[in-house]
XYZ file of C-alpha atoms in Angstrom:
517
model
C 3.440 -33.558 8.497
C 7.152 -32.793 9.920
C 7.909 -29.450 10.426
C 10.831 -29.267 7.825
C 7.851 -30.274 5.676
C 5.633 -27.314 6.715
C 8.922 -25.308 6.875
C 9.066 -26.298 2.749
C 5.584 -25.316 2.191
C 5.799 -22.077 3.740
C 8.633 -21.060 2.204
C 6.827 -21.923 -1.461
C 4.482 -20.149 -0.338
C 5.945 -17.268 0.419
C 8.396 -17.546 -2.802
C 4.796 -17.921 -5.278
C 3.463 -14.466 -2.926
C 6.892 -12.771 -3.838
C 6.460 -13.522 -7.277
C 3.357 -13.366 -7.919
C 4.245 -9.783 -6.450
C 7.407 -8.534 -8.674
C 6.357 -10.210 -11.954
C 2.352 -7.572 -11.590
C 5.039 -4.844 -10.220
C 7.740 -5.034 -12.847
C 5.147 -4.461 -15.696
C 3.364 -1.874 -14.656
C 5.697 -0.023 -12.293
C 5.647 3.373 -13.967
C 2.726 3.722 -17.318
C 2.800 5.906 -19.613
C -0.907 7.639 -20.345
C -1.786 10.881 -21.575
C 0.210 13.972 -20.208
C 3.222 11.786 -18.974
C 4.409 8.842 -16.656
C 2.840 7.392 -13.615
C 3.098 4.964 -10.744
C 0.172 3.105 -8.124
C 0.440 0.866 -6.007
C 0.485 -2.416 -4.657
C -2.650 -5.062 -2.794
C -1.981 -6.586 -0.241
C -1.415 -9.796 -2.067
C 0.315 -8.481 -4.628
C -1.880 -9.829 -7.421
C -3.668 -5.994 -8.360
C -2.050 -3.060 -9.659
C -3.954 0.472 -8.147
C -3.763 3.851 -10.134
C -5.884 6.584 -8.165
C -6.033 9.964 -8.569
C -5.001 9.801 -12.326
C -5.736 13.607 -14.221
C -7.746 12.932 -17.478
C -8.630 16.732 -18.246
C -7.659 19.906 -17.172
C -8.514 20.906 -14.171
C -11.634 23.390 -14.683
C -10.660 26.062 -12.448
C -11.184 29.828 -13.589
C -12.112 30.497 -16.872
C -12.597 26.424 -17.598
C -15.052 26.385 -15.065
C -18.002 25.622 -17.483
C -16.328 24.466 -20.657
C -16.178 21.497 -22.189
C -13.407 19.319 -20.626
C -10.579 20.532 -21.785
C -7.182 18.469 -23.095
C -4.808 17.159 -20.050
C -1.913 19.365 -18.630
C 1.198 17.387 -19.431
C 3.288 16.942 -16.143
C 7.515 15.454 -15.835
C 8.357 12.683 -13.964
C 7.098 9.740 -12.953
C 3.732 11.365 -10.955
C 2.901 9.394 -8.166
C -1.132 8.312 -8.187
C -1.322 6.890 -5.385
C -4.779 8.856 -3.807
C -7.899 9.857 -4.976
C -8.171 13.087 -6.441
C -10.259 15.636 -4.551
C -13.696 15.044 -4.914
C -15.878 17.617 -6.874
C -17.688 20.723 -5.136
C -20.702 20.061 -3.168
C -22.405 20.016 0.195
C -20.148 18.347 3.614
C -20.947 15.016 3.800
C -23.135 13.388 6.260
C -25.067 10.604 7.371
C -27.759 10.324 6.136
C -31.106 8.607 5.579
C -29.863 4.466 4.993
C -26.432 5.944 3.977
C -24.243 6.244 6.566
C -20.264 6.953 6.059
C -18.755 4.033 3.463
C -21.502 5.486 0.834
C -20.797 9.252 1.238
C -16.900 10.684 -0.014
C -13.537 11.579 2.275
C -14.472 14.963 3.726
C -11.754 15.823 1.764
C -10.318 16.457 -0.551
C -13.121 18.336 -1.996
C -12.868 21.201 -5.084
C -13.337 22.271 -8.829
C -9.954 20.842 -9.578
C -11.996 17.306 -9.651
C -11.437 15.635 -13.201
C -9.215 12.530 -11.752
C -10.306 8.513 -12.294
C -9.001 5.122 -11.227
C -7.567 2.054 -12.340
C -7.628 -1.289 -10.756
C -6.273 -4.654 -13.030
C -5.152 -7.635 -11.897
C -2.986 -7.674 -15.814
C 0.468 -9.112 -15.706
C 1.152 -7.551 -19.137
C -0.208 -4.787 -21.405
C -0.799 -7.476 -23.953
C -3.414 -9.373 -21.911
C -6.804 -7.175 -23.098
C -9.063 -7.345 -19.788
C -12.670 -6.378 -20.257
C -13.537 -3.008 -18.361
C -15.785 -1.547 -16.440
C -16.548 2.299 -16.061
C -18.093 3.194 -12.703
C -20.252 6.389 -12.425
C -21.447 7.290 -9.382
C -24.457 8.251 -8.407
C -26.339 11.383 -5.943
C -28.805 13.309 -7.888
C -26.245 15.336 -10.244
C -26.024 17.602 -6.741
C -23.050 15.163 -4.869
C -20.815 12.011 -5.149
C -17.101 11.341 -6.182
C -14.767 7.669 -6.850
C -13.741 7.586 -3.405
C -16.870 6.625 -2.158
C -15.195 3.306 -0.683
C -18.232 0.941 -1.710
C -17.387 2.092 -4.617
C -13.916 0.519 -4.563
C -12.097 -2.121 -7.239
C -10.228 -4.537 -5.885
C -12.962 -6.744 -5.409
C -14.120 -7.362 -9.845
C -10.094 -6.170 -10.812
C -9.390 -9.406 -8.837
C -12.382 -11.423 -10.748
C -10.527 -10.843 -14.270
C -11.988 -7.300 -15.481
C -9.945 -3.598 -14.937
C -11.771 -1.414 -12.906
C -12.281 2.215 -13.349
C -14.156 5.203 -11.530
C -14.274 8.019 -12.846
C -14.659 11.859 -11.410
C -17.163 14.270 -12.839
C -18.552 18.579 -11.981
C -22.062 18.176 -10.080
C -24.286 20.870 -8.607
C -24.000 23.867 -10.898
C -20.364 23.191 -11.623
C -21.720 20.313 -14.015
C -24.801 21.435 -15.213
C -25.160 25.406 -15.457
C -26.118 26.626 -18.492
C -26.176 31.138 -19.571
C -26.829 32.775 -22.310
C -23.028 33.378 -22.549
C -21.746 30.217 -22.046
C -24.358 29.046 -25.121
C -22.822 31.579 -26.795
C -19.185 31.025 -26.235
C -18.883 27.388 -27.041
C -18.914 27.782 -30.099
C -22.557 24.727 -30.435
C -24.845 27.199 -29.076
C -25.436 24.622 -25.842
C -24.282 25.312 -22.684
C -25.048 23.678 -19.019
C -24.557 19.359 -19.996
C -20.527 19.412 -18.311
C -21.080 16.772 -15.853
C -21.851 14.412 -19.096
C -18.578 15.684 -21.115
C -16.713 14.861 -18.000
C -17.773 11.476 -18.236
C -17.538 11.123 -22.546
C -13.683 12.498 -22.254
C -13.284 10.194 -19.242
C -14.635 7.318 -21.836
C -12.790 8.961 -24.991
C -9.727 8.103 -22.006
C -10.330 4.551 -21.528
C -9.909 4.120 -25.249
C -7.297 6.008 -26.036
C -4.657 4.522 -22.350
C -6.730 1.249 -20.987
C -5.092 -1.268 -23.346
C -1.563 0.045 -21.388
C -3.102 -1.556 -18.145
C -4.190 -4.321 -20.193
C -7.170 -3.399 -20.659
C -9.362 -3.924 -24.246
C -10.752 -0.311 -25.241
C -13.092 -2.473 -27.933
C -14.780 -4.074 -24.638
C -15.628 -1.214 -21.747
C -19.109 -1.901 -19.848
C -20.292 1.277 -18.593
C -22.192 0.940 -15.244
C -24.024 3.748 -12.302
C -26.646 3.415 -9.797
C -29.490 6.294 -9.253
C -27.767 9.188 -11.061
C -24.838 7.431 -12.441
C -27.649 5.369 -14.051
C -29.016 8.119 -15.302
C -26.258 9.189 -16.818
C -25.553 5.879 -18.580
C -28.608 5.827 -19.914
C -27.779 9.365 -21.292
C -24.020 8.327 -22.212
C -26.187 5.712 -24.458
C -28.533 8.252 -26.180
C -25.690 10.502 -26.579
C -24.213 10.533 -29.848
C -20.827 11.928 -28.392
C -20.654 8.741 -26.636
C -20.989 6.405 -30.134
C -18.423 3.761 -30.281
C -16.799 4.267 -26.742
C -18.600 1.074 -24.666
C -20.690 -1.524 -25.689
C -22.916 -2.556 -22.267
C -24.677 -0.852 -19.934
C -25.169 -1.656 -16.288
C -27.989 0.844 -14.580
C -28.882 0.541 -11.199
C -32.254 2.403 -10.636
C -32.121 4.682 -12.918
C -32.682 6.281 -16.172
C -34.562 9.686 -18.628
C -38.034 8.147 -19.315
C -40.833 10.120 -17.971
C -39.113 12.622 -15.866
C -39.447 16.231 -16.578
C -37.236 17.361 -18.980
C -34.361 21.396 -18.733
C -34.367 22.322 -22.623
C -32.053 24.421 -23.204
C -33.595 27.835 -22.795
C -35.152 26.678 -19.101
C -31.799 25.939 -18.396
C -30.516 29.422 -18.937
C -33.229 31.193 -17.903
C -32.804 29.878 -14.008
C -29.104 30.495 -14.624
C -29.031 34.395 -15.273
C -31.071 34.131 -12.015
C -28.815 32.565 -10.289
C -26.634 35.340 -11.907
C -28.684 37.711 -10.872
C -29.099 36.687 -6.752
C -25.196 36.805 -6.616
C -24.492 40.722 -8.538
C -23.101 39.050 -11.428
C -23.716 40.812 -14.758
C -21.318 39.045 -16.962
C -19.788 35.792 -17.230
C -16.377 36.438 -16.039
C -18.114 38.162 -12.955
C -19.581 34.623 -12.471
C -16.092 32.980 -12.816
C -14.258 35.047 -10.457
C -16.662 34.134 -7.790
C -15.668 32.038 -5.013
C -16.794 27.537 -5.381
C -18.533 28.370 -2.444
C -20.648 30.815 -2.767
C -21.529 29.251 -6.384
C -22.588 26.206 -4.405
C -24.417 27.585 -2.630
C -26.550 29.813 -5.334
C -26.804 27.195 -7.318
C -28.320 23.737 -6.017
C -30.523 21.396 -7.743
C -29.324 21.317 -11.579
C -29.199 18.253 -13.971
C -29.235 17.071 -17.091
C -30.089 19.526 -19.835
C -31.133 18.641 -23.360
C -28.723 21.686 -25.086
C -28.662 20.033 -28.604
C -25.798 19.124 -28.256
C -24.519 15.936 -26.206
C -28.708 15.471 -26.021
C -29.931 16.431 -29.058
C -33.288 15.059 -28.161
C -35.330 14.577 -25.329
C -33.846 11.203 -25.024
C -36.819 9.295 -24.353
C -37.185 11.103 -27.920
C -33.820 9.314 -29.340
C -34.944 6.323 -27.648
C -38.047 6.095 -29.177
C -36.645 6.359 -32.967
C -33.571 3.974 -31.620
C -31.612 6.117 -32.464
C -29.278 5.073 -29.650
C -25.674 3.561 -29.143
C -26.201 0.246 -28.993
C -25.397 -1.645 -26.452
C -26.716 -5.341 -23.865
C -28.542 -4.164 -21.028
C -28.732 -5.245 -17.197
C -30.580 -3.093 -15.540
C -33.175 -2.876 -12.301
C -33.566 -1.840 -9.327
C -34.375 -2.326 -5.568
C -37.987 -3.428 -3.352
C -37.183 -1.016 -0.833
C -36.461 2.472 -2.247
C -39.193 4.818 -2.258
C -37.736 8.237 -1.592
C -41.159 9.346 0.853
C -40.231 13.305 2.772
C -42.544 14.075 5.063
C -44.662 11.365 7.236
C -47.391 9.446 4.472
C -50.675 10.616 4.134
C -53.893 8.822 5.430
C -55.705 6.696 3.449
C -58.203 8.782 3.416
C -56.064 12.334 2.402
C -54.096 9.891 -0.255
C -57.252 8.665 -1.554
C -58.641 12.468 -1.355
C -55.195 12.949 -3.642
C -55.407 10.496 -5.783
C -58.456 11.714 -6.950
C -57.868 14.980 -7.580
C -54.808 13.883 -9.637
C -56.283 11.039 -11.652
C -59.607 11.421 -11.437
C -61.903 8.950 -13.190
C -57.913 6.380 -13.318
C -57.836 6.528 -9.493
C -59.843 3.413 -8.814
C -57.583 1.762 -11.075
C -54.629 3.850 -9.988
C -56.042 1.998 -6.122
C -55.815 -1.361 -7.084
C -52.147 -1.565 -7.860
C -51.619 0.771 -4.703
C -54.428 -0.077 -2.481
C -56.052 2.446 0.605
C -57.479 -0.106 2.908
C -56.061 1.020 5.275
C -53.425 4.013 6.866
C -50.582 1.143 7.380
C -51.560 -0.213 3.407
C -51.939 3.375 1.999
C -48.476 4.727 3.919
C -46.947 1.708 2.248
C -48.257 2.419 -1.255
C -46.759 5.226 -1.094
C -43.383 4.629 -0.753
C -44.461 1.585 -3.695
C -45.323 4.759 -5.847
C -42.281 5.945 -5.415
C -40.311 4.006 -5.590
C -42.295 2.615 -9.050
C -42.398 6.885 -9.835
C -38.064 7.065 -9.307
C -36.729 4.077 -10.618
C -39.364 1.514 -11.510
C -40.866 3.015 -14.350
C -37.621 4.184 -15.868
C -35.688 1.295 -16.144
C -38.876 -1.506 -16.961
C -39.226 1.454 -20.023
C -35.553 0.773 -20.443
C -35.303 -2.685 -20.347
C -39.282 -2.934 -23.070
C -37.122 -0.688 -24.896
C -34.426 -3.241 -25.453
C -36.726 -6.182 -26.512
C -38.944 -4.266 -28.715
C -35.692 -2.718 -30.648
C -34.153 -6.679 -30.930
C -31.859 -5.481 -28.920
C -31.017 -7.773 -25.658
C -31.184 -6.653 -21.942
C -31.825 -8.459 -18.283
C -33.512 -7.319 -15.994
C -33.109 -7.895 -11.756
C -34.678 -7.034 -8.546
C -32.889 -6.482 -5.203
C -34.938 -7.208 -2.742
C -32.805 -8.502 0.396
C -33.878 -6.113 3.001
C -30.247 -5.658 4.550
C -29.377 -6.365 8.124
C -29.085 -3.589 10.348
C -29.062 -2.016 13.645
C -31.933 0.923 15.004
C -32.909 3.251 12.757
C -31.336 1.674 9.812
C -33.286 -1.498 10.679
C -35.876 -0.249 8.613
C -35.108 0.831 4.834
C -34.661 -2.902 4.161
C -33.457 -3.054 0.428
C -32.811 0.290 0.531
C -31.650 2.388 -2.451
C -27.942 2.082 -3.724
C -27.873 -1.490 -0.664
C -27.267 -3.723 -4.109
C -23.419 -1.935 -4.776
C -22.070 -3.618 -1.916
C -22.953 -7.458 -3.167
C -22.542 -5.961 -6.742
C -19.374 -5.636 -7.130
C -18.299 -7.733 -3.687
C -17.814 -4.488 -1.183
C -19.310 -6.224 1.866
C -15.790 -5.576 3.457
C -16.780 -1.715 3.696
C -20.022 -2.338 5.178
C -20.032 -1.364 8.753
C -21.074 -3.987 10.625
C -21.802 -2.364 13.727
C -24.653 -0.362 11.685
C -25.544 -3.606 9.680
C -24.502 -7.063 11.012
C -24.507 -8.879 8.081
C -25.326 -12.741 7.810
C -23.848 -15.712 5.610
C -26.916 -15.220 3.352
C -25.560 -11.810 2.871
C -21.524 -12.931 1.900
C -23.173 -15.648 -0.659
C -25.908 -12.949 -2.295
C -22.491 -11.065 -2.239
C -20.611 -14.225 -4.489
C -23.658 -14.814 -6.673
C -24.224 -11.117 -7.543
C -21.193 -9.656 -8.486
C -20.269 -13.531 -10.466
C -23.182 -12.550 -13.006
C -22.022 -8.780 -12.945
C -18.646 -9.350 -14.216
C -19.776 -12.254 -16.348
C -21.882 -9.443 -18.240
C -19.137 -7.326 -18.330
C -16.786 -9.838 -20.074
C -19.438 -11.455 -22.625
C -22.920 -9.634 -22.243
C -24.250 -12.556 -20.659
C -24.476 -13.027 -16.184
C -24.786 -16.368 -17.208
C -21.732 -18.929 -16.108
C -20.993 -21.988 -14.335
C -22.601 -23.137 -10.563
C -25.055 -20.015 -11.493
C -29.482 -20.035 -11.303
C -30.093 -18.970 -14.670
C -30.505 -15.645 -16.279
C -33.386 -15.268 -18.448
C -33.396 -12.588 -21.435
C -35.860 -10.335 -20.414
C -38.404 -10.029 -23.005
C -41.686 -7.440 -22.857
C -43.341 -11.455 -22.933
C -42.284 -12.974 -20.570
C -41.519 -10.216 -18.326
C -39.082 -12.482 -16.673
C -36.501 -11.321 -13.619
C -33.809 -12.283 -11.525
C -34.698 -11.614 -7.537
C -31.574 -11.262 -5.251
C -32.823 -11.610 -1.653
C -31.657 -14.680 0.315
C -32.309 -17.287 -2.175
C -31.671 -16.009 -5.648
C -33.707 -17.133 -8.806
C -35.433 -16.407 -11.774
C -39.622 -15.420 -11.720
C -42.233 -12.859 -13.187
C -42.308 -9.649 -12.984
C -44.765 -8.797 -10.627
C -45.755 -5.614 -11.305
C -45.364 -4.979 -14.122
C -49.388 -4.180 -14.938
C -48.694 -1.453 -11.940
C -45.726 -0.108 -13.813
C -47.463 -0.236 -17.514
C -50.478 1.924 -16.165
C -48.018 4.101 -14.591
C -46.601 4.561 -18.136
C -49.496 5.199 -19.477
C -50.692 7.732 -16.751
C -47.467 9.585 -16.463
C -47.271 10.525 -20.852
C -51.082 11.956 -20.448
């Protein structure tokens, strides 16, 4: 090839890139949404337009603290949406357990003024009707935010999906009940403000996403951990009806967890107010956010009679949930064991006290022949009670009620060094693979291998296929069977991806039976 030929080809490539950039830039230089006009940025390759920090509700501050999200306050001119909005009020993000910095929110900004969302779109025209994914973060309902690096939407947008990530209030700002709040609401309910934020964001998507080239009739909600529990709650809530058609639930649901009634939540709220010396709602709203945060950790979903009219398990058992196609699963090593494990004798003693005549059956599934075996069993029990039984139960109900479900197990022991090496296929470990975001992983802590790039390619293809048409299968991918209670076929994601029978179905059935008593 001559120097002139090479120069011509290079020039054509540059020109094509510029034309591609201009085509996407011109259409979406400004977009009109609820509240006014916005502008965004373009990725380095010129094929994805990015809008960060779009307000979808009024700031929930002052008198709007502990109220349902209120309409966006209009602005004049073109609002620059080129940076994430503030993360919701929570403790300072510091690495802990398996979660290094790329799994956490930025250090700042953090504020009560947090109701913002972000859009990544590869559409070149507002008429394209691309499928939409709405991502809901985890964090135990006490932490998290859309600005976490591994939640970046560019890679998914490049595959033909409009990626939306949303913020919602957490902790005592997002999940707090009080008799005065219940009375003030006009609905005889209080508590689920974070969940109402998610619904408001979904309503924003339905009303505005077509202006970014999205299809408001083809929306998938997805989340992990508390985000997955949120997905489960949204599928149960009548307030979220017709806002989405598909759900991706990664490690979290609400089928055998303790439920908090409105009266219980109100009682806890009054105790919190007393601990702060506040005798009225007005005094509580006047308290600084830091004081509220310090006094009010550990809150979550409330069966309030409005957002959640009944316990989620009861709504699903009656078949009254919103109809969705489901992709769900959990990770091999995401058991949450706090403190040192009990030795075999202490473990067997604890089981006997808790399960009596069922102890021997329990030990067949989670044995304790040695201290090492007992320690391993305790982690597996933790995994299965917190996550396995929850998502397994959802898949079971989907199958029994004639709805489609695809089930996975993420088993890849993520390569790691030092302290991180002991966490294996840890809680949240699958997210960077499923959304093709391994580039954000700190390779000094987790030196990834070629097998990881291949796994991310496969997982993200399955996820995108499901988002587009409700079926994860596609050309060049191992077949992922629809889950049923008879075949119990799941997809296992590891260095080699393939389908097989759920290995611990009998153990999960046993746990569900004992947990329901």
